[in-house]
Amino acid sequence: MSDIAGTKPALRWVVHASVLFLVVLWVVPTLGLLISSFRTADQIATSGWWRSLFPSEQNLTLRSAAPDTQVLENGLYVIEGNLFDEGTKATISKWGVSSRAVDAFSPGDTAELRKGGTITVDATGNYRMENPEEFTGSRGSRVFATAELPPEFTLDNYHKVLLAEDSTDSMGRAFFNTLTVTIPATIIPILVAAFAAYALAWMDFPGRALIIAAVVGLLVVPLQLALIPLLKFHLNIGIGKGYLGVWMAHTGFGLPLAIYLLRNYMAGLPRDLIENARVDGATEFQIFTKLILPLSFPALASFAIFQFLWTWNDLLVAKVFLIDASGQTTVMTNRIVELLGTRGGNWEILATAAFVSIIVPLIVFFAMQKYLVRGLLAGSVK
Amino acid sequence: MHPAFQGLLTIAIGVSGCVGYFYLSNQFLDRVLFPPRGPNAGRNINRANMIRPWLFLFPALAALGLYLAYPVVETLRLSLTDRVPGGGYKWVGLDNYIQMAKEPKFWEAMRNNMFWLIIVPAMSTAFGLLVAQLTDRIRWGNLAKSLIFMPMAISFVGASVIWKLVYDTRPAEQDQIGMLNALYVFFGGTEPQTWLTIPFWNSFLLMVVLIWIQTGFAMVILSAALRGIPEETIEAAILDGANPFQIFFRIKVPQIKTTILVVWTTITITVLKVFDIVFAMTNGQWETQVLANYMYDKLFRANDWGVGSASAMVIMLLVAPILVWNVRNARKEME
């Protein structure tokens, strides 16, 4: 069968190319942040992340070993070594010994040192300094080099963000706080909603249609309206700001979607099954726990993913109901916003912090995409 | 007590509380109140079945009422009152709304929200439809869809950081590290721009973030709808000599019109509630204010609950038509 991606080869090629273009467009911003999180602050600040994938030419200031390493060979004082750290595979194209002429020499050339003696540097950074008299001073000679460096990545940022003791950059506590908010806020609404959904799907009682309509209406009520009244309520009954409040708020806000999704799914289960169970003398409670709940697993999973993503990624509810002045109960989204304010230029910290918070939802997303899609399809009000 | 432990305890208490409530209340109904035996067995069964649905519904209805229905009424009340120093409220009628209408920031937020409401749903739906159609018949279509769908899992805050790096600006003499400026300079732009501070256009750059997130959602739903189109209609069109574009616009799009509308309204609601992106990227500076962020400013920075609630009511008012439409559709479907 044919459509736009039809039988004409030229058109087919255009389709492939445009899909590829769109995919690249959609993935590249995230990729940029991911790559940046593996670069040092200097690297991020001096070159675009896309350059880090290729060898880059950089102007470096290096230093030879200190004079106390010199040895006496056949009447010459000699210092030998490599200008780069161990493991760095750089290629020098030009070098110099003075900051005014950083590209005066080519690899293999020999230069006169200002303090006496000569230095020879080859392309890989090996050098040999020779001097008929003893080298003096406490530090080695400076060497300016234009070198091509291979791509270089580091895990230091993650180490700093996740494990650092000093609290300004740390995400460790926020990570656990987010987890603490998310898990109860995902499980409890499922349970409450499942019972209600069963009643709305399989029990007959006056007012049922009205309640379903109300649930559909509440689906779109902006939670912005709930902030002040509920904060007031929480303060009045004494739970104030804290985990209990944020769990309750997420439960309340998640319920309409949960009830809606689960009711639609349960209403689609075969009628015979439930009637037979009733005839066999099962109580409604038994029917629900033994029959409906296991059969509704796909819908339960769909909602669980939604609620998990939504509570994990939430900023507003946490800001209003959880985070107090003590700073002990911050969540990751809030930490990132704070970092954006205080360390707006420190991309290595920002990128890493953002990725720490993004990675868990991404894993959930790719592992359970099937259920997410199913939930989306069932959840959009038709 | 460590919060993680507290969390586990809450799960345990919450789950066992829920299960216990449902189990015990059902037991009470069947064993004590209306046991299905004795002289009134038949009557008792009927009565028990009348009450049972409400036992199942009670926790959900209580939570919905308290956390969603009551706040709507309470916010309306707050928007018509002012807090009196020292506690209590006084009735001020429409003063809060009038005060809000006099603020240029409110109208800036309204204007920006108008653009958001037009552009984000339109672009997300259009891109979603395009991707859904293009990936329909190619072999790596599922992979492509999965990658375009991915931003759905990323928080608005995370997305803000991702795009802030794209929009980053360095002084002209340095290498640009933001992609937008790098491209801009590469294609002959004179000076690197500080994109997020350019009034009017910066709002569009913020919208890009939401479009980037919402396209995946539109794509998933529209892709399913496209697959649901009966093959015969397309075959017939091909036999009649329709070209691919005619098939798409004249045959396919009309058949998924309702789904497009559903996607459109769902994204519209998301747009009205958008807060995190503006809050994290510009915080409403440089004329990027939107209603949800304006409201947050009023409630929690200016501590003005009256005007804050009034602006929340404006959001509610804008959502209301969609709410009514959804409810009517749902009722029609159930009949």
PDB file of N, CA and C in Angstrom, chain B residues 14-88:
ATOM      1  N   GLY B  14      -0.191   3.939  54.580  1.00  0.00           N
ATOM      2  CA  GLY B  14      -1.152   4.318  53.546  1.00  0.00           C
ATOM      3  C   GLY B  14      -1.778   3.097  52.901  1.00  0.00           C
ATOM      4  N   VAL B  15      -0.921   2.157  52.501  1.00  0.00           N
ATOM      5  CA  VAL B  15      -1.438   0.982  51.798  1.00  0.00           C
ATOM      6  C   VAL B  15      -2.285   0.123  52.731  1.00  0.00           C
ATOM      7  N   SER B  16      -1.753  -0.146  53.919  1.00  0.00           N
ATOM      8  CA  SER B  16      -2.525  -1.014  54.812  1.00  0.00           C
ATOM      9  C   SER B  16      -3.765  -0.285  55.305  1.00  0.00           C
ATOM     10  N   GLY B  17      -3.670   1.025  55.456  1.00  0.00           N
ATOM     11  CA  GLY B  17      -4.852   1.801  55.844  1.00  0.00           C
ATOM     12  C   GLY B  17      -5.935   1.682  54.790  1.00  0.00           C
ATOM     13  N   CYS B  18      -5.551   1.844  53.521  1.00  0.00           N
ATOM     14  CA  CYS B  18      -6.516   1.748  52.426  1.00  0.00           C
ATOM     15  C   CYS B  18      -7.140   0.360  52.386  1.00  0.00           C
ATOM     16  N   VAL B  19      -6.251  -0.659  52.359  1.00  0.00           N
ATOM     17  CA  VAL B  19      -6.760  -2.028  52.261  1.00  0.00           C
ATOM     18  C   VAL B  19      -7.629  -2.341  53.468  1.00  0.00           C
ATOM     19  N   GLY B  20      -7.136  -1.958  54.650  1.00  0.00           N
ATOM     20  CA  GLY B  20      -7.891  -2.209  55.868  1.00  0.00           C
ATOM     21  C   GLY B  20      -9.249  -1.536  55.825  1.00  0.00           C
ATOM     22  N   TYR B  21      -9.281  -0.274  55.386  1.00  0.00           N
ATOM     23  CA  TYR B  21     -10.554   0.436  55.318  1.00  0.00           C
ATOM     24  C   TYR B  21     -11.528  -0.323  54.418  1.00  0.00           C
ATOM     25  N   PHE B  22     -11.066  -0.682  53.204  1.00  0.00           N
ATOM     26  CA  PHE B  22     -11.976  -1.317  52.258  1.00  0.00           C
ATOM     27  C   PHE B  22     -12.438  -2.676  52.786  1.00  0.00           C
ATOM     28  N   TYR B  23     -11.483  -3.433  53.345  1.00  0.00           N
ATOM     29  CA  TYR B  23     -11.828  -4.768  53.817  1.00  0.00           C
ATOM     30  C   TYR B  23     -12.801  -4.694  54.990  1.00  0.00           C
ATOM     31  N   LEU B  24     -12.440  -3.902  55.983  1.00  0.00           N
ATOM     32  CA  LEU B  24     -13.243  -3.869  57.203  1.00  0.00           C
ATOM     33  C   LEU B  24     -14.619  -3.273  56.948  1.00  0.00           C
ATOM     34  N   SER B  25     -14.675  -2.222  56.113  1.00  0.00           N
ATOM     35  CA  SER B  25     -15.979  -1.612  55.882  1.00  0.00           C
ATOM     36  C   SER B  25     -16.897  -2.584  55.145  1.00  0.00           C
ATOM     37  N   ASN B  26     -16.323  -3.358  54.219  1.00  0.00           N
ATOM     38  CA  ASN B  26     -17.138  -4.358  53.528  1.00  0.00           C
ATOM     39  C   ASN B  26     -17.588  -5.467  54.482  1.00  0.00           C
ATOM     40  N   GLN B  27     -16.657  -5.886  55.348  1.00  0.00           N
ATOM     41  CA  GLN B  27     -17.000  -6.902  56.338  1.00  0.00           C
ATOM     42  C   GLN B  27     -18.132  -6.416  57.230  1.00  0.00           C
ATOM     43  N   PHE B  28     -17.990  -5.165  57.669  1.00  0.00           N
ATOM     44  CA  PHE B  28     -18.993  -4.585  58.560  1.00  0.00           C
ATOM     45  C   PHE B  28     -20.364  -4.594  57.881  1.00  0.00           C
ATOM     46  N   LEU B  29     -20.355  -4.209  56.617  1.00  0.00           N
ATOM     47  CA  LEU B  29     -21.610  -4.134  55.871  1.00  0.00           C
ATOM     48  C   LEU B  29     -22.246  -5.520  55.748  1.00  0.00           C
ATOM     49  N   ASP B  30     -21.418  -6.519  55.430  1.00  0.00           N
ATOM     50  CA  ASP B  30     -21.957  -7.854  55.150  1.00  0.00           C
ATOM     51  C   ASP B  30     -22.246  -8.657  56.417  1.00  0.00           C
ATOM     52  N   ARG B  31     -21.481  -8.461  57.462  1.00  0.00           N
ATOM     53  CA  ARG B  31     -21.632  -9.305  58.648  1.00  0.00           C
ATOM     54  C   ARG B  31     -22.548  -8.671  59.681  1.00  0.00           C
ATOM     55  N   VAL B  32     -22.395  -7.358  59.869  1.00  0.00           N
ATOM     56  CA  VAL B  32     -23.067  -6.730  61.001  1.00  0.00           C
ATOM     57  C   VAL B  32     -24.325  -5.987  60.574  1.00  0.00           C
ATOM     58  N   LEU B  33     -24.161  -5.092  59.589  1.00  0.00           N
ATOM     59  CA  LEU B  33     -25.261  -4.183  59.274  1.00  0.00           C
ATOM     60  C   LEU B  33     -26.380  -4.897  58.520  1.00  0.00           C
ATOM     61  N   PHE B  34     -26.046  -5.496  57.383  1.00  0.00           N
ATOM     62  CA  PHE B  34     -27.081  -6.163  56.576  1.00  0.00           C
ATOM     63  C   PHE B  34     -26.630  -7.571  56.216  1.00  0.00           C
ATOM     64  N   PRO B  35     -26.628  -8.492  57.185  1.00  0.00           N
ATOM     65  CA  PRO B  35     -26.167  -9.845  56.848  1.00  0.00           C
ATOM     66  C   PRO B  35     -27.147 -10.512  55.885  1.00  0.00           C
ATOM     67  N   PRO B  36     -26.637 -11.178  54.860  1.00  0.00           N
ATOM     68  CA  PRO B  36     -27.523 -11.770  53.853  1.00  0.00           C
ATOM     69  C   PRO B  36     -28.099 -13.103  54.340  1.00  0.00           C
ATOM     70  N   ARG B  37     -28.711 -13.123  55.502  1.00  0.00           N
ATOM     71  CA  ARG B  37     -29.369 -14.340  55.999  1.00  0.00           C
ATOM     72  C   ARG B  37     -30.471 -13.919  56.956  1.00  0.00           C
ATOM     73  N   GLY B  38     -31.143 -14.887  57.530  1.00  0.00           N
ATOM     74  CA  GLY B  38     -32.237 -14.569  58.440  1.00  0.00           C
ATOM     75  C   GLY B  38     -33.479 -14.165  57.666  1.00  0.00           C
ATOM     76  N   PRO B  39     -34.501 -13.667  58.343  1.00  0.00           N
ATOM     77  CA  PRO B  39     -35.785 -13.387  57.703  1.00  0.00           C
ATOM     78  C   PRO B  39     -35.682 -12.304  56.630  1.00  0.00           C
ATOM     79  N   ASN B  40     -34.773 -11.344  56.792  1.00  0.00           N
ATOM     80  CA  ASN B  40     -34.715 -10.226  55.850  1.00  0.00           C
ATOM     81  C   ASN B  40     -33.573 -10.347  54.854  1.00  0.00           C
ATOM     82  N   ALA B  41     -33.162 -11.578  54.553  1.00  0.00           N
ATOM     83  CA  ALA B  41     -31.963 -11.767  53.731  1.00  0.00           C
ATOM     84  C   ALA B  41     -32.052 -10.998  52.418  1.00  0.00           C
ATOM     85  N   GLY B  42     -33.159 -11.140  51.704  1.00  0.00           N
ATOM     86  CA  GLY B  42     -33.303 -10.481  50.406  1.00  0.00           C
ATOM     87  C   GLY B  42     -33.205  -8.975  50.530  1.00  0.00           C
ATOM     88  N   ARG B  43     -33.939  -8.436  51.466  1.00  0.00           N
ATOM     89  CA  ARG B  43     -33.922  -6.991  51.645  1.00  0.00           C
ATOM     90  C   ARG B  43     -32.515  -6.515  52.008  1.00  0.00           C
ATOM     91  N   ASN B  44     -31.855  -7.307  52.884  1.00  0.00           N
ATOM     92  CA  ASN B  44     -30.514  -6.924  53.323  1.00  0.00           C
ATOM     93  C   ASN B  44     -29.522  -6.891  52.171  1.00  0.00           C
ATOM     94  N   ILE B  45     -29.615  -7.878  51.280  1.00  0.00           N
ATOM     95  CA  ILE B  45     -28.683  -7.896  50.148  1.00  0.00           C
ATOM     96  C   ILE B  45     -28.865  -6.637  49.311  1.00  0.00           C
ATOM     97  N   ASN B  46     -30.106  -6.294  49.064  1.00  0.00           N
ATOM     98  CA  ASN B  46     -30.359  -5.089  48.272  1.00  0.00           C
ATOM     99  C   ASN B  46     -29.815  -3.847  48.949  1.00  0.00           C
ATOM    100  N   ARG B  47     -30.054  -3.770  50.239  1.00  0.00           N
ATOM    101  CA  ARG B  47     -29.577  -2.572  50.951  1.00  0.00           C
ATOM    102  C   ARG B  47     -28.055  -2.510  50.931  1.00  0.00           C
ATOM    103  N   ALA B  48     -27.434  -3.676  51.175  1.00  0.00           N
ATOM    104  CA  ALA B  48     -25.970  -3.704  51.181  1.00  0.00           C
ATOM    105  C   ALA B  48     -25.431  -3.266  49.826  1.00  0.00           C
ATOM    106  N   ASN B  49     -26.096  -3.711  48.766  1.00  0.00           N
ATOM    107  CA  ASN B  49     -25.614  -3.331  47.438  1.00  0.00           C
ATOM    108  C   ASN B  49     -25.845  -1.865  47.118  1.00  0.00           C
ATOM    109  N   MET B  50     -26.800  -1.255  47.826  1.00  0.00           N
ATOM    110  CA  MET B  50     -26.970   0.183  47.623  1.00  0.00           C
ATOM    111  C   MET B  50     -25.874   0.983  48.303  1.00  0.00           C
ATOM    112  N   ILE B  51     -25.412   0.457  49.415  1.00  0.00           N
ATOM    113  CA  ILE B  51     -24.416   1.215  50.185  1.00  0.00           C
ATOM    114  C   ILE B  51     -22.999   0.958  49.691  1.00  0.00           C
ATOM    115  N   ARG B  52     -22.741  -0.270  49.203  1.00  0.00           N
ATOM    116  CA  ARG B  52     -21.373  -0.665  48.892  1.00  0.00           C
ATOM    117  C   ARG B  52     -20.638   0.284  47.930  1.00  0.00           C
ATOM    118  N   PRO B  53     -21.289   0.717  46.847  1.00  0.00           N
ATOM    119  CA  PRO B  53     -20.551   1.600  45.951  1.00  0.00           C
ATOM    120  C   PRO B  53     -19.979   2.811  46.674  1.00  0.00           C
ATOM    121  N   TRP B  54     -20.722   3.301  47.627  1.00  0.00           N
ATOM    122  CA  TRP B  54     -20.242   4.501  48.322  1.00  0.00           C
ATOM    123  C   TRP B  54     -19.087   4.181  49.238  1.00  0.00           C
ATOM    124  N   LEU B  55     -19.020   2.949  49.742  1.00  0.00           N
ATOM    125  CA  LEU B  55     -17.845   2.550  50.519  1.00  0.00           C
ATOM    126  C   LEU B  55     -16.608   2.546  49.628  1.00  0.00           C
ATOM    127  N   PHE B  56     -16.779   2.019  48.409  1.00  0.00           N
ATOM    128  CA  PHE B  56     -15.650   1.977  47.472  1.00  0.00           C
ATOM    129  C   PHE B  56     -15.240   3.384  47.054  1.00  0.00           C
ATOM    130  N   LEU B  57     -16.238   4.258  46.923  1.00  0.00           N
ATOM    131  CA  LEU B  57     -15.947   5.585  46.384  1.00  0.00           C
ATOM    132  C   LEU B  57     -15.466   6.579  47.433  1.00  0.00           C
ATOM    133  N   PHE B  58     -15.834   6.324  48.690  1.00  0.00           N
ATOM    134  CA  PHE B  58     -15.661   7.370  49.681  1.00  0.00           C
ATOM    135  C   PHE B  58     -14.258   8.004  49.735  1.00  0.00           C
ATOM    136  N   PRO B  59     -13.172   7.208  49.860  1.00  0.00           N
ATOM    137  CA  PRO B  59     -11.852   7.867  49.966  1.00  0.00           C
ATOM    138  C   PRO B  59     -11.533   8.722  48.745  1.00  0.00           C
ATOM    139  N   ALA B  60     -11.862   8.209  47.562  1.00  0.00           N
ATOM    140  CA  ALA B  60     -11.552   8.971  46.351  1.00  0.00           C
ATOM    141  C   ALA B  60     -12.368  10.255  46.305  1.00  0.00           C
ATOM    142  N   LEU B  61     -13.668  10.143  46.605  1.00  0.00           N
ATOM    143  CA  LEU B  61     -14.502  11.340  46.550  1.00  0.00           C
ATOM    144  C   LEU B  61     -14.061  12.367  47.581  1.00  0.00           C
ATOM    145  N   ALA B  62     -13.686  11.888  48.758  1.00  0.00           N
ATOM    146  CA  ALA B  62     -13.235  12.819  49.789  1.00  0.00           C
ATOM    147  C   ALA B  62     -11.986  13.556  49.312  1.00  0.00           C
ATOM    148  N   ALA B  63     -11.029  12.817  48.744  1.00  0.00           N
ATOM    149  CA  ALA B  63      -9.790  13.452  48.289  1.00  0.00           C
ATOM    150  C   ALA B  63     -10.057  14.402  47.127  1.00  0.00           C
ATOM    151  N   LEU B  64     -10.893  13.965  46.192  1.00  0.00           N
ATOM    152  CA  LEU B  64     -11.199  14.841  45.056  1.00  0.00           C
ATOM    153  C   LEU B  64     -11.878  16.112  45.529  1.00  0.00           C
ATOM    154  N   GLY B  65     -12.826  15.939  46.421  1.00  0.00           N
ATOM    155  CA  GLY B  65     -13.562  17.106  46.911  1.00  0.00           C
ATOM    156  C   GLY B  65     -12.633  18.070  47.614  1.00  0.00           C
ATOM    157  N   LEU B  66     -11.799  17.526  48.497  1.00  0.00           N
ATOM    158  CA  LEU B  66     -10.942  18.385  49.303  1.00  0.00           C
ATOM    159  C   LEU B  66      -9.822  19.008  48.473  1.00  0.00           C
ATOM    160  N   TYR B  67      -9.228  18.221  47.560  1.00  0.00           N
ATOM    161  CA  TYR B  67      -8.028  18.702  46.882  1.00  0.00           C
ATOM    162  C   TYR B  67      -8.295  19.360  45.537  1.00  0.00           C
ATOM    163  N   LEU B  68      -9.477  19.199  44.976  1.00  0.00           N
ATOM    164  CA  LEU B  68      -9.719  19.853  43.686  1.00  0.00           C
ATOM    165  C   LEU B  68     -11.005  20.683  43.664  1.00  0.00           C
ATOM    166  N   ALA B  69     -12.098  20.133  44.212  1.00  0.00           N
ATOM    167  CA  ALA B  69     -13.354  20.873  44.102  1.00  0.00           C
ATOM    168  C   ALA B  69     -13.399  22.046  45.078  1.00  0.00           C
ATOM    169  N   TYR B  70     -13.091  21.756  46.341  1.00  0.00           N
ATOM    170  CA  TYR B  70     -13.109  22.824  47.342  1.00  0.00           C
ATOM    171  C   TYR B  70     -12.177  23.997  46.982  1.00  0.00           C
ATOM    172  N   PRO B  71     -10.951  23.730  46.521  1.00  0.00           N
ATOM    173  CA  PRO B  71     -10.064  24.851  46.188  1.00  0.00           C
ATOM    174  C   PRO B  71     -10.642  25.792  45.133  1.00  0.00           C
ATOM    175  N   VAL B  72     -11.426  25.259  44.193  1.00  0.00           N
ATOM    176  CA  VAL B  72     -11.989  26.140  43.177  1.00  0.00           C
ATOM    177  C   VAL B  72     -12.893  27.175  43.837  1.00  0.00           C
ATOM    178  N   VAL B  73     -13.754  26.697  44.739  1.00  0.00           N
ATOM    179  CA  VAL B  73     -14.664  27.602  45.438  1.00  0.00           C
ATOM    180  C   VAL B  73     -13.882  28.553  46.331  1.00  0.00           C
ATOM    181  N   GLU B  74     -12.921  27.978  47.068  1.00  0.00           N
ATOM    182  CA  GLU B  74     -12.156  28.790  48.009  1.00  0.00           C
ATOM    183  C   GLU B  74     -11.336  29.856  47.281  1.00  0.00           C
ATOM    184  N   THR B  75     -10.762  29.489  46.131  1.00  0.00           N
ATOM    185  CA  THR B  75      -9.984  30.478  45.380  1.00  0.00           C
ATOM    186  C   THR B  75     -10.885  31.605  44.897  1.00  0.00           C
ATOM    187  N   LEU B  76     -12.085  31.243  44.481  1.00  0.00           N
ATOM    188  CA  LEU B  76     -13.038  32.267  44.074  1.00  0.00           C
ATOM    189  C   LEU B  76     -13.316  33.213  45.236  1.00  0.00           C
ATOM    190  N   ARG B  77     -13.515  32.632  46.425  1.00  0.00           N
ATOM    191  CA  ARG B  77     -13.786  33.465  47.593  1.00  0.00           C
ATOM    192  C   ARG B  77     -12.577  34.358  47.906  1.00  0.00           C
ATOM    193  N   LEU B  78     -11.380  33.765  47.876  1.00  0.00           N
ATOM    194  CA  LEU B  78     -10.179  34.548  48.188  1.00  0.00           C
ATOM    195  C   LEU B  78      -9.988  35.688  47.204  1.00  0.00           C
ATOM    196  N   SER B  79     -10.365  35.441  45.947  1.00  0.00           N
ATOM    197  CA  SER B  79     -10.143  36.478  44.942  1.00  0.00           C
ATOM    198  C   SER B  79     -11.069  37.669  45.174  1.00  0.00           C
ATOM    199  N   LEU B  80     -12.118  37.463  45.985  1.00  0.00           N
ATOM    200  CA  LEU B  80     -13.046  38.561  46.259  1.00  0.00           C
ATOM    201  C   LEU B  80     -12.813  39.175  47.636  1.00  0.00           C
ATOM    202  N   THR B  81     -11.736  38.719  48.311  1.00  0.00           N
ATOM    203  CA  THR B  81     -11.462  39.265  49.644  1.00  0.00           C
ATOM    204  C   THR B  81     -10.018  39.728  49.734  1.00  0.00           C
ATOM    205  N   ASP B  82      -9.732  40.470  50.769  1.00  0.00           N
ATOM    206  CA  ASP B  82      -8.360  40.847  51.075  1.00  0.00           C
ATOM    207  C   ASP B  82      -8.040  40.403  52.490  1.00  0.00           C
ATOM    208  N   ARG B  83      -6.757  40.052  52.710  1.00  0.00           N
ATOM    209  CA  ARG B  83      -6.385  39.694  54.068  1.00  0.00           C
ATOM    210  C   ARG B  83      -6.263  40.962  54.892  1.00  0.00           C
ATOM    211  N   VAL B  84      -6.795  40.920  56.114  1.00  0.00           N
ATOM    212  CA  VAL B  84      -6.657  42.045  57.021  1.00  0.00           C
ATOM    213  C   VAL B  84      -5.433  41.782  57.879  1.00  0.00           C
ATOM    214  N   PRO B  85      -4.565  42.770  58.033  1.00  0.00           N
ATOM    215  CA  PRO B  85      -3.387  42.557  58.874  1.00  0.00           C
ATOM    216  C   PRO B  85      -3.827  42.114  60.262  1.00  0.00           C
ATOM    217  N   GLY B  86      -3.192  41.067  60.768  1.00  0.00           N
ATOM    218  CA  GLY B  86      -3.562  40.561  62.079  1.00  0.00           C
ATOM    219  C   GLY B  86      -4.551  39.426  62.004  1.00  0.00           C
ATOM    220  N   GLY B  87      -4.919  39.023  60.812  1.00  0.00           N
ATOM    221  CA  GLY B  87      -5.801  37.864  60.675  1.00  0.00           C
ATOM    222  C   GLY B  87      -7.183  38.248  60.213  1.00  0.00           C
ATOM    223  N   GLY B  88      -7.832  37.343  59.556  1.00  0.00           N
ATOM    224  CA  GLY B  88      -9.183  37.588  59.068  1.00  0.00           C
ATOM    225  C   GLY B  88      -9.181  38.137  57.650  1.00  0.00           C
TER     226      GLY B  88
END
